[in-house]
Amino acid sequence: MTAENLRRNAALSAVSANPLAPSDRWPSEAERLNEDFEYWAARCARIKHKLTGRRVPFVLNNAQRKVLNELERQRRAGLPMRLIVLKSRQWGCSTLVCHYLMWLQTRRHENWHSLICAHQKSAATVLSGQINDIVRNFPPELDPPRIVSYNGLRSVRELLPGGSRLTVCTTRNPDAARGADYMMAHLSEVAYWPSRGSAEASELVRSVCSSVPRVAESVVIMESTANGPGNYFHSEWQRALAGESDKTALFATWHEVEYNRERLILPPAETWERLTDYERALWEPPLNLTLEQIFWYHNQTRAQGGRQAMMREHPTTPDEAFSNTALAVFDPADLSRLRPGADTASPRRYELDPRTGLPVATPSGRLEIWAHPCPADQLRTKPAYVIAVDVGGCWEGADWSVIAVFDVRTPGQLEVVAQWRGHVHIDRLCALACALGRYYHRALLIFESNTLETRGTHALEKLGRSGYPNLYRRQAFDTVTNTMSTRIGFHTNAATKAAAIFELTYALRDGRLIERSAAAIDEMATYIRRGEKTEAAHGCHDDMLMTRAIAAYALAQSPPRPLKSLF
């Protein structure tokens, strides 16, 4: 362990080339200042060192460089720069953004106006102070810019020469942001922006961003620590991950900052004995952190008052960042273990041919397939596949209907192999589910029956007469005959829903769920407790999650049997 730790320390301590080192790439210092932000930052900017408090050249840390690399990738490609940053605290994201915007305004453009919007006055004051510090500590031999009030406005200043303006406002006075021709916007701590009333976060962001044109070297950066699930920042983060936003999603975590480590005060073996299971897992792949990093995390956890506070302030994964462990149903560590399987999976899209019931590949199809049914001679259990159906509405804006297909040939395991999600009438949903069931070797087909029983009784009756050979039926008490009978589908009530959620929790904990849909994991991350109930956080969904829970429940009640036991 000691040798390995030394090797990791060496790798961690290795930094990029000195940004001030001479380079033959640039014909003059002026051109290098115009093109190389890291050189400009180290040459022109002085920041307060986090540990010593002294003014030092601004040399980027690894987390800051991660953000810069993405901005520069977009800039050099001639793209509008659009970024949403989920961050842990205290590594200088806002510092980097303030300096980067200042660089664009003083070295690359004239009349390139910027806006900084923070969630409260104190935060806006800090960001405004950073701008003053850049100018105040600028090397005099490099013709420092001057900053003056613009037309007597307290919230607007002008950089001379060049005429670029800087506007600083808060969510409490959003009108200060209106009416200007901004080319850049820095939106800070968006997760803490108001979520109700006339100053709702989504409206503020639209108001701010609508004035920033989509041209090369325009900038919109939205950054924040997380403030739980279900708010505007969380929904924008999910949209960016899904490729539905114009912004690139970037997560910067605590262990990407070089100074987040502590010298060991005990031998490595004794330090190891003091760590929790979670902390020991940080040593293992894929993170492979050093003992000094883990020791820092261990001591910070004790100082912060526990892991819940650390997940909020210094998250290791995005799931931890958005989790509120006081409310979360599913452990973020369990969800993080699911992520690699979903991130590396690439489904093909299909629609079912209405004549044959077979999938036909099409880029816009609503049916995602990660694995087609196995050959018949490889069937080992009956059923080999389970299909769970959560019934939604048929109109836009209604709850989604979801058909999820699971491979259950390995005892106790649920592997997601296909999923359909959309809005469709109940009878067509039933037809789609039956066709998929036949395609997957007459899978056990489990309908969530509440909607069928309340709004589509005729569909439930037609389903029973459809001839599909493997419908899930539950035991039910018939109040008319005072006898036990069977009914089609899984009926959701307080007791059965709790049991299904518990079964899914156990499947996650024990590693028995193999998930392929990142969106389904996002639903699990935003599923919370409210009193005695469990539900999706405000603005989130649980339709994919419920198919997993229903399948886990049915599998626990009647696990698949080996084929040989059926004869």
mmCIF file with all atom_site columns, C-alpha atoms in Angstrom, residues 148-315:
data_model
loop_
_atom_site.group_PDB
_atom_site.id
_atom_site.type_symbol
_atom_site.label_atom_id
_atom_site.label_alt_id
_atom_site.label_comp_id
_atom_site.label_asym_id
_atom_site.label_entity_id
_atom_site.label_seq_id
_atom_site.pdbx_PDB_ins_code
_atom_site.Cartn_x
_atom_site.Cartn_y
_atom_site.Cartn_z
_atom_site.occupancy
_atom_site.B_iso_or_equiv
_atom_site.pdbx_formal_charge
_atom_site.auth_seq_id
_atom_site.auth_comp_id
_atom_site.auth_asym_id
_atom_site.auth_atom_id
_atom_site.pdbx_PDB_model_num
ATOM 1   C CA . VAL A 1 148 ? -14.980 53.676 -14.163 1.00 0.00 ? 148 VAL A CA 1
ATOM 2   C CA . SER A 1 149 ? -18.654 54.106 -13.371 1.00 0.00 ? 149 SER A CA 1
ATOM 3   C CA . TYR A 1 150 ? -20.907 54.061 -16.412 1.00 0.00 ? 150 TYR A CA 1
ATOM 4   C CA . ASN A 1 151 ? -23.367 56.958 -16.589 1.00 0.00 ? 151 ASN A CA 1
ATOM 5   C CA . GLY A 1 152 ? -23.408 57.169 -12.805 1.00 0.00 ? 152 GLY A CA 1
ATOM 6   C CA . LEU A 1 153 ? -24.943 53.709 -12.397 1.00 0.00 ? 153 LEU A CA 1
ATOM 7   C CA . ARG A 1 154 ? -23.740 51.779 -9.343  1.00 0.00 ? 154 ARG A CA 1
ATOM 8   C CA . SER A 1 155 ? -24.362 48.403 -10.940 1.00 0.00 ? 155 SER A CA 1
ATOM 9   C CA . VAL A 1 156 ? -22.656 49.133 -14.281 1.00 0.00 ? 156 VAL A CA 1
ATOM 10  C CA . ARG A 1 157 ? -18.977 49.866 -14.835 1.00 0.00 ? 157 ARG A CA 1
ATOM 11  C CA . GLU A 1 158 ? -16.875 50.439 -17.934 1.00 0.00 ? 158 GLU A CA 1
ATOM 12  C CA . LEU A 1 159 ? -13.427 49.127 -18.802 1.00 0.00 ? 159 LEU A CA 1
ATOM 13  C CA . LEU A 1 160 ? -11.144 51.611 -20.515 1.00 0.00 ? 160 LEU A CA 1
ATOM 14  C CA . PRO A 1 161 ? -9.801  51.505 -23.111 1.00 0.00 ? 161 PRO A CA 1
ATOM 15  C CA . GLY A 1 162 ? -12.145 49.309 -25.107 1.00 0.00 ? 162 GLY A CA 1
ATOM 16  C CA . GLY A 1 163 ? -15.484 50.394 -23.729 1.00 0.00 ? 163 GLY A CA 1
ATOM 17  C CA . SER A 1 164 ? -16.604 46.965 -22.497 1.00 0.00 ? 164 SER A CA 1
ATOM 18  C CA . ARG A 1 165 ? -19.171 47.249 -19.718 1.00 0.00 ? 165 ARG A CA 1
ATOM 19  C CA . LEU A 1 166 ? -19.693 45.027 -16.674 1.00 0.00 ? 166 LEU A CA 1
ATOM 20  C CA . THR A 1 167 ? -23.093 44.797 -15.014 1.00 0.00 ? 167 THR A CA 1
ATOM 21  C CA . VAL A 1 168 ? -23.449 43.142 -11.604 1.00 0.00 ? 168 VAL A CA 1
ATOM 22  C CA . CYS A 1 169 ? -26.907 42.351 -10.236 1.00 0.00 ? 169 CYS A CA 1
ATOM 23  C CA . THR A 1 170 ? -28.756 39.916 -8.001  1.00 0.00 ? 170 THR A CA 1
ATOM 24  C CA . THR A 1 171 ? -31.938 37.908 -8.364  1.00 0.00 ? 171 THR A CA 1
ATOM 25  C CA . ARG A 1 172 ? -33.579 40.492 -6.088  1.00 0.00 ? 172 ARG A CA 1
ATOM 26  C CA . ASN A 1 173 ? -33.153 43.256 -8.686  1.00 0.00 ? 173 ASN A CA 1
ATOM 27  C CA . PRO A 1 174 ? -33.310 41.412 -12.026 1.00 0.00 ? 174 PRO A CA 1
ATOM 28  C CA . ASP A 1 175 ? -34.494 44.550 -13.840 1.00 0.00 ? 175 ASP A CA 1
ATOM 29  C CA . ALA A 1 176 ? -30.894 45.795 -13.682 1.00 0.00 ? 176 ALA A CA 1
ATOM 30  C CA . ALA A 1 177 ? -30.025 43.035 -16.147 1.00 0.00 ? 177 ALA A CA 1
ATOM 31  C CA . ARG A 1 178 ? -32.584 44.008 -18.785 1.00 0.00 ? 178 ARG A CA 1
ATOM 32  C CA . GLY A 1 179 ? -32.118 46.094 -21.865 1.00 0.00 ? 179 GLY A CA 1
ATOM 33  C CA . ALA A 1 180 ? -28.366 45.758 -22.476 1.00 0.00 ? 180 ALA A CA 1
ATOM 34  C CA . ASP A 1 181 ? -26.618 44.110 -25.415 1.00 0.00 ? 181 ASP A CA 1
ATOM 35  C CA . TYR A 1 182 ? -24.680 41.531 -23.431 1.00 0.00 ? 182 TYR A CA 1
ATOM 36  C CA . MET A 1 183 ? -22.198 39.231 -25.120 1.00 0.00 ? 183 MET A CA 1
ATOM 37  C CA . MET A 1 184 ? -21.377 37.291 -21.946 1.00 0.00 ? 184 MET A CA 1
ATOM 38  C CA . ALA A 1 185 ? -23.287 36.188 -18.843 1.00 0.00 ? 185 ALA A CA 1
ATOM 39  C CA . HIS A 1 186 ? -22.014 34.582 -15.656 1.00 0.00 ? 186 HIS A CA 1
ATOM 40  C CA . LEU A 1 187 ? -24.898 33.165 -13.593 1.00 0.00 ? 187 LEU A CA 1
ATOM 41  C CA . SER A 1 188 ? -23.668 32.221 -10.134 1.00 0.00 ? 188 SER A CA 1
ATOM 42  C CA . GLU A 1 189 ? -25.150 29.769 -7.597  1.00 0.00 ? 189 GLU A CA 1
ATOM 43  C CA . VAL A 1 190 ? -28.253 29.222 -9.728  1.00 0.00 ? 190 VAL A CA 1
ATOM 44  C CA . ALA A 1 191 ? -29.474 26.362 -7.509  1.00 0.00 ? 191 ALA A CA 1
ATOM 45  C CA . TYR A 1 192 ? -30.191 29.002 -4.829  1.00 0.00 ? 192 TYR A CA 1
ATOM 46  C CA . TRP A 1 193 ? -32.119 31.364 -7.100  1.00 0.00 ? 193 TRP A CA 1
ATOM 47  C CA . PRO A 1 194 ? -35.801 31.824 -6.207  1.00 0.00 ? 194 PRO A CA 1
ATOM 48  C CA . SER A 1 195 ? -38.091 29.098 -7.477  1.00 0.00 ? 195 SER A CA 1
ATOM 49  C CA . ARG A 1 196 ? -41.473 30.743 -6.979  1.00 0.00 ? 196 ARG A CA 1
ATOM 50  C CA . GLY A 1 197 ? -43.134 34.030 -7.716  1.00 0.00 ? 197 GLY A CA 1
ATOM 51  C CA . SER A 1 198 ? -42.324 36.727 -10.234 1.00 0.00 ? 198 SER A CA 1
ATOM 52  C CA . ALA A 1 199 ? -38.572 36.201 -9.905  1.00 0.00 ? 199 ALA A CA 1
ATOM 53  C CA . GLU A 1 200 ? -38.649 32.487 -10.676 1.00 0.00 ? 200 GLU A CA 1
ATOM 54  C CA . ALA A 1 201 ? -35.230 31.126 -11.676 1.00 0.00 ? 201 ALA A CA 1
ATOM 55  C CA . SER A 1 202 ? -36.276 29.891 -15.104 1.00 0.00 ? 202 SER A CA 1
ATOM 56  C CA . GLU A 1 203 ? -37.723 33.297 -16.014 1.00 0.00 ? 203 GLU A CA 1
ATOM 57  C CA . LEU A 1 204 ? -34.630 35.109 -14.759 1.00 0.00 ? 204 LEU A CA 1
ATOM 58  C CA . VAL A 1 205 ? -32.310 32.876 -16.766 1.00 0.00 ? 205 VAL A CA 1
ATOM 59  C CA . ARG A 1 206 ? -34.398 33.296 -19.904 1.00 0.00 ? 206 ARG A CA 1
ATOM 60  C CA . SER A 1 207 ? -34.411 37.048 -19.379 1.00 0.00 ? 207 SER A CA 1
ATOM 61  C CA . VAL A 1 208 ? -30.644 37.157 -18.968 1.00 0.00 ? 208 VAL A CA 1
ATOM 62  C CA . CYS A 1 209 ? -29.711 34.719 -21.726 1.00 0.00 ? 209 CYS A CA 1
ATOM 63  C CA . SER A 1 210 ? -32.107 35.984 -24.354 1.00 0.00 ? 210 SER A CA 1
ATOM 64  C CA . SER A 1 211 ? -29.892 39.034 -24.872 1.00 0.00 ? 211 SER A CA 1
ATOM 65  C CA . VAL A 1 212 ? -26.699 37.006 -25.446 1.00 0.00 ? 212 VAL A CA 1
ATOM 66  C CA . PRO A 1 213 ? -26.405 36.222 -29.174 1.00 0.00 ? 213 PRO A CA 1
ATOM 67  C CA . ARG A 1 214 ? -25.168 32.828 -30.329 1.00 0.00 ? 214 ARG A CA 1
ATOM 68  C CA . VAL A 1 215 ? -21.946 34.022 -31.938 1.00 0.00 ? 215 VAL A CA 1
ATOM 69  C CA . ALA A 1 216 ? -18.324 32.967 -31.553 1.00 0.00 ? 216 ALA A CA 1
ATOM 70  C CA . GLU A 1 217 ? -16.787 33.950 -28.199 1.00 0.00 ? 217 GLU A CA 1
ATOM 71  C CA . SER A 1 218 ? -20.116 34.842 -26.648 1.00 0.00 ? 218 SER A CA 1
ATOM 72  C CA . VAL A 1 219 ? -20.397 33.219 -23.231 1.00 0.00 ? 219 VAL A CA 1
ATOM 73  C CA . VAL A 1 220 ? -23.128 31.883 -20.947 1.00 0.00 ? 220 VAL A CA 1
ATOM 74  C CA . ILE A 1 221 ? -21.829 30.072 -17.869 1.00 0.00 ? 221 ILE A CA 1
ATOM 75  C CA . MET A 1 222 ? -24.257 28.765 -15.281 1.00 0.00 ? 222 MET A CA 1
ATOM 76  C CA . GLU A 1 223 ? -22.491 27.473 -12.162 1.00 0.00 ? 223 GLU A CA 1
ATOM 77  C CA . SER A 1 224 ? -23.607 26.340 -8.734  1.00 0.00 ? 224 SER A CA 1
ATOM 78  C CA . THR A 1 225 ? -23.196 23.968 -5.885  1.00 0.00 ? 225 THR A CA 1
ATOM 79  C CA . ALA A 1 226 ? -26.246 21.708 -5.705  1.00 0.00 ? 226 ALA A CA 1
ATOM 80  C CA . ASN A 1 227 ? -29.250 22.527 -3.554  1.00 0.00 ? 227 ASN A CA 1
ATOM 81  C CA . GLY A 1 228 ? -31.042 19.191 -3.688  1.00 0.00 ? 228 GLY A CA 1
ATOM 82  C CA . PRO A 1 229 ? -33.163 17.771 -6.512  1.00 0.00 ? 229 PRO A CA 1
ATOM 83  C CA . GLY A 1 230 ? -36.235 19.179 -8.197  1.00 0.00 ? 230 GLY A CA 1
ATOM 84  C CA . ASN A 1 231 ? -35.165 22.822 -8.665  1.00 0.00 ? 231 ASN A CA 1
ATOM 85  C CA . TYR A 1 232 ? -34.381 24.720 -11.862 1.00 0.00 ? 232 TYR A CA 1
ATOM 86  C CA . PHE A 1 233 ? -30.616 24.144 -11.724 1.00 0.00 ? 233 PHE A CA 1
ATOM 87  C CA . HIS A 1 234 ? -31.103 20.414 -11.281 1.00 0.00 ? 234 HIS A CA 1
ATOM 88  C CA . SER A 1 235 ? -33.511 20.212 -14.222 1.00 0.00 ? 235 SER A CA 1
ATOM 89  C CA . GLU A 1 236 ? -31.088 22.201 -16.407 1.00 0.00 ? 236 GLU A CA 1
ATOM 90  C CA . TRP A 1 237 ? -28.250 19.892 -15.386 1.00 0.00 ? 237 TRP A CA 1
ATOM 91  C CA . GLN A 1 238 ? -30.311 16.866 -16.387 1.00 0.00 ? 238 GLN A CA 1
ATOM 92  C CA . ARG A 1 239 ? -31.244 18.476 -19.706 1.00 0.00 ? 239 ARG A CA 1
ATOM 93  C CA . ALA A 1 240 ? -27.580 19.163 -20.441 1.00 0.00 ? 240 ALA A CA 1
ATOM 94  C CA . LEU A 1 241 ? -26.622 15.568 -19.624 1.00 0.00 ? 241 LEU A CA 1
ATOM 95  C CA . ALA A 1 242 ? -29.353 14.311 -21.942 1.00 0.00 ? 242 ALA A CA 1
ATOM 96  C CA . GLY A 1 243 ? -28.143 16.535 -24.782 1.00 0.00 ? 243 GLY A CA 1
ATOM 97  C CA . GLU A 1 244 ? -31.363 18.562 -24.721 1.00 0.00 ? 244 GLU A CA 1
ATOM 98  C CA . SER A 1 245 ? -29.700 21.864 -23.765 1.00 0.00 ? 245 SER A CA 1
ATOM 99  C CA . ASP A 1 246 ? -27.268 24.203 -25.530 1.00 0.00 ? 246 ASP A CA 1
ATOM 100 C CA . LYS A 1 247 ? -24.930 23.891 -22.545 1.00 0.00 ? 247 LYS A CA 1
ATOM 101 C CA . THR A 1 248 ? -22.211 21.331 -21.872 1.00 0.00 ? 248 THR A CA 1
ATOM 102 C CA . ALA A 1 249 ? -22.487 19.738 -18.408 1.00 0.00 ? 249 ALA A CA 1
ATOM 103 C CA . LEU A 1 250 ? -19.292 19.652 -16.355 1.00 0.00 ? 250 LEU A CA 1
ATOM 104 C CA . PHE A 1 251 ? -18.829 18.345 -12.805 1.00 0.00 ? 251 PHE A CA 1
ATOM 105 C CA . ALA A 1 252 ? -15.833 19.449 -10.751 1.00 0.00 ? 252 ALA A CA 1
ATOM 106 C CA . THR A 1 253 ? -15.299 17.511 -7.537  1.00 0.00 ? 253 THR A CA 1
ATOM 107 C CA . TRP A 1 254 ? -13.228 18.003 -4.397  1.00 0.00 ? 254 TRP A CA 1
ATOM 108 C CA . HIS A 1 255 ? -10.432 15.560 -5.250  1.00 0.00 ? 255 HIS A CA 1
ATOM 109 C CA . GLU A 1 256 ? -9.577  17.444 -8.446  1.00 0.00 ? 256 GLU A CA 1
ATOM 110 C CA . VAL A 1 257 ? -8.170  20.273 -6.317  1.00 0.00 ? 257 VAL A CA 1
ATOM 111 C CA . GLU A 1 258 ? -4.514  19.738 -5.429  1.00 0.00 ? 258 GLU A CA 1
ATOM 112 C CA . TYR A 1 259 ? -4.617  21.234 -1.936  1.00 0.00 ? 259 TYR A CA 1
ATOM 113 C CA . ASN A 1 260 ? -7.500  18.998 -0.792  1.00 0.00 ? 260 ASN A CA 1
ATOM 114 C CA . ARG A 1 261 ? -5.167  16.518 0.892   1.00 0.00 ? 261 ARG A CA 1
ATOM 115 C CA . GLU A 1 262 ? -3.431  16.299 4.267   1.00 0.00 ? 262 GLU A CA 1
ATOM 116 C CA . ARG A 1 263 ? -0.135  14.905 5.440   1.00 0.00 ? 263 ARG A CA 1
ATOM 117 C CA . LEU A 1 264 ? -0.588  11.637 7.320   1.00 0.00 ? 264 LEU A CA 1
ATOM 118 C CA . ILE A 1 265 ? 0.084   11.894 11.053  1.00 0.00 ? 265 ILE A CA 1
ATOM 119 C CA . LEU A 1 266 ? 0.045   8.119  11.530  1.00 0.00 ? 266 LEU A CA 1
ATOM 120 C CA . PRO A 1 267 ? 1.566   5.252  9.543   1.00 0.00 ? 267 PRO A CA 1
ATOM 121 C CA . PRO A 1 268 ? -0.525  4.328  6.470   1.00 0.00 ? 268 PRO A CA 1
ATOM 122 C CA . ALA A 1 269 ? -1.778  1.073  8.008   1.00 0.00 ? 269 ALA A CA 1
ATOM 123 C CA . GLU A 1 270 ? -3.076  2.862  11.115  1.00 0.00 ? 270 GLU A CA 1
ATOM 124 C CA . THR A 1 271 ? -4.648  5.605  9.001   1.00 0.00 ? 271 THR A CA 1
ATOM 125 C CA . TRP A 1 272 ? -6.393  2.932  6.948   1.00 0.00 ? 272 TRP A CA 1
ATOM 126 C CA . GLU A 1 273 ? -7.903  1.389  10.073  1.00 0.00 ? 273 GLU A CA 1
ATOM 127 C CA . ARG A 1 274 ? -9.535  4.702  10.982  1.00 0.00 ? 274 ARG A CA 1
ATOM 128 C CA . LEU A 1 275 ? -11.317 5.096  7.641   1.00 0.00 ? 275 LEU A CA 1
ATOM 129 C CA . THR A 1 276 ? -14.953 4.243  7.013   1.00 0.00 ? 276 THR A CA 1
ATOM 130 C CA . ASP A 1 277 ? -16.002 1.751  4.338   1.00 0.00 ? 277 ASP A CA 1
ATOM 131 C CA . TYR A 1 278 ? -17.027 4.656  2.110   1.00 0.00 ? 278 TYR A CA 1
ATOM 132 C CA . GLU A 1 279 ? -13.631 6.316  2.513   1.00 0.00 ? 279 GLU A CA 1
ATOM 133 C CA . ARG A 1 280 ? -11.778 3.063  1.822   1.00 0.00 ? 280 ARG A CA 1
ATOM 134 C CA . ALA A 1 281 ? -13.771 2.698  -1.410  1.00 0.00 ? 281 ALA A CA 1
ATOM 135 C CA . LEU A 1 282 ? -12.242 6.003  -2.590  1.00 0.00 ? 282 LEU A CA 1
ATOM 136 C CA . TRP A 1 283 ? -8.895  4.186  -2.787  1.00 0.00 ? 283 TRP A CA 1
ATOM 137 C CA . GLU A 1 284 ? -10.297 1.653  -5.244  1.00 0.00 ? 284 GLU A CA 1
ATOM 138 C CA . PRO A 1 285 ? -11.018 2.082  -8.967  1.00 0.00 ? 285 PRO A CA 1
ATOM 139 C CA . PRO A 1 286 ? -12.301 4.102  -10.649 1.00 0.00 ? 286 PRO A CA 1
ATOM 140 C CA . LEU A 1 287 ? -11.148 6.978  -8.378  1.00 0.00 ? 287 LEU A CA 1
ATOM 141 C CA . ASN A 1 288 ? -7.832  5.547  -7.082  1.00 0.00 ? 288 ASN A CA 1
ATOM 142 C CA . LEU A 1 289 ? -7.344  8.432  -4.640  1.00 0.00 ? 289 LEU A CA 1
ATOM 143 C CA . THR A 1 290 ? -4.271  8.736  -2.450  1.00 0.00 ? 290 THR A CA 1
ATOM 144 C CA . LEU A 1 291 ? -4.330  8.237  1.304   1.00 0.00 ? 291 LEU A CA 1
ATOM 145 C CA . GLU A 1 292 ? -3.521  11.953 1.757   1.00 0.00 ? 292 GLU A CA 1
ATOM 146 C CA . GLN A 1 293 ? -6.640  12.884 -0.234  1.00 0.00 ? 293 GLN A CA 1
ATOM 147 C CA . ILE A 1 294 ? -8.780  10.382 1.659   1.00 0.00 ? 294 ILE A CA 1
ATOM 148 C CA . PHE A 1 295 ? -7.334  11.570 4.987   1.00 0.00 ? 295 PHE A CA 1
ATOM 149 C CA . TRP A 1 296 ? -8.363  15.141 4.054   1.00 0.00 ? 296 TRP A CA 1
ATOM 150 C CA . TYR A 1 297 ? -11.873 13.896 3.269   1.00 0.00 ? 297 TYR A CA 1
ATOM 151 C CA . HIS A 1 298 ? -11.976 11.929 6.549   1.00 0.00 ? 298 HIS A CA 1
ATOM 152 C CA . ASN A 1 299 ? -11.054 14.988 8.616   1.00 0.00 ? 299 ASN A CA 1
ATOM 153 C CA . GLN A 1 300 ? -13.370 17.291 6.682   1.00 0.00 ? 300 GLN A CA 1
ATOM 154 C CA . THR A 1 301 ? -16.254 14.874 7.264   1.00 0.00 ? 301 THR A CA 1
ATOM 155 C CA . ARG A 1 302 ? -15.645 15.067 10.996  1.00 0.00 ? 302 ARG A CA 1
ATOM 156 C CA . ALA A 1 303 ? -15.367 18.872 10.862  1.00 0.00 ? 303 ALA A CA 1
ATOM 157 C CA . GLN A 1 304 ? -18.523 19.257 8.765   1.00 0.00 ? 304 GLN A CA 1
ATOM 158 C CA . GLY A 1 305 ? -20.566 17.057 11.084  1.00 0.00 ? 305 GLY A CA 1
ATOM 159 C CA . GLY A 1 306 ? -20.998 13.942 8.988   1.00 0.00 ? 306 GLY A CA 1
ATOM 160 C CA . ARG A 1 307 ? -21.172 12.559 5.485   1.00 0.00 ? 307 ARG A CA 1
ATOM 161 C CA . GLN A 1 308 ? -24.511 14.213 4.709   1.00 0.00 ? 308 GLN A CA 1
ATOM 162 C CA . ALA A 1 309 ? -22.907 17.651 4.998   1.00 0.00 ? 309 ALA A CA 1
ATOM 163 C CA . MET A 1 310 ? -19.910 16.491 2.948   1.00 0.00 ? 310 MET A CA 1
ATOM 164 C CA . MET A 1 311 ? -22.178 15.262 0.174   1.00 0.00 ? 311 MET A CA 1
ATOM 165 C CA . ARG A 1 312 ? -23.647 18.754 -0.002  1.00 0.00 ? 312 ARG A CA 1
ATOM 166 C CA . GLU A 1 313 ? -20.406 20.745 0.333   1.00 0.00 ? 313 GLU A CA 1
ATOM 167 C CA . HIS A 1 314 ? -17.812 18.397 -1.206  1.00 0.00 ? 314 HIS A CA 1
ATOM 168 C CA . PRO A 1 315 ? -19.614 15.755 -3.301  1.00 0.00 ? 315 PRO A CA 1
#
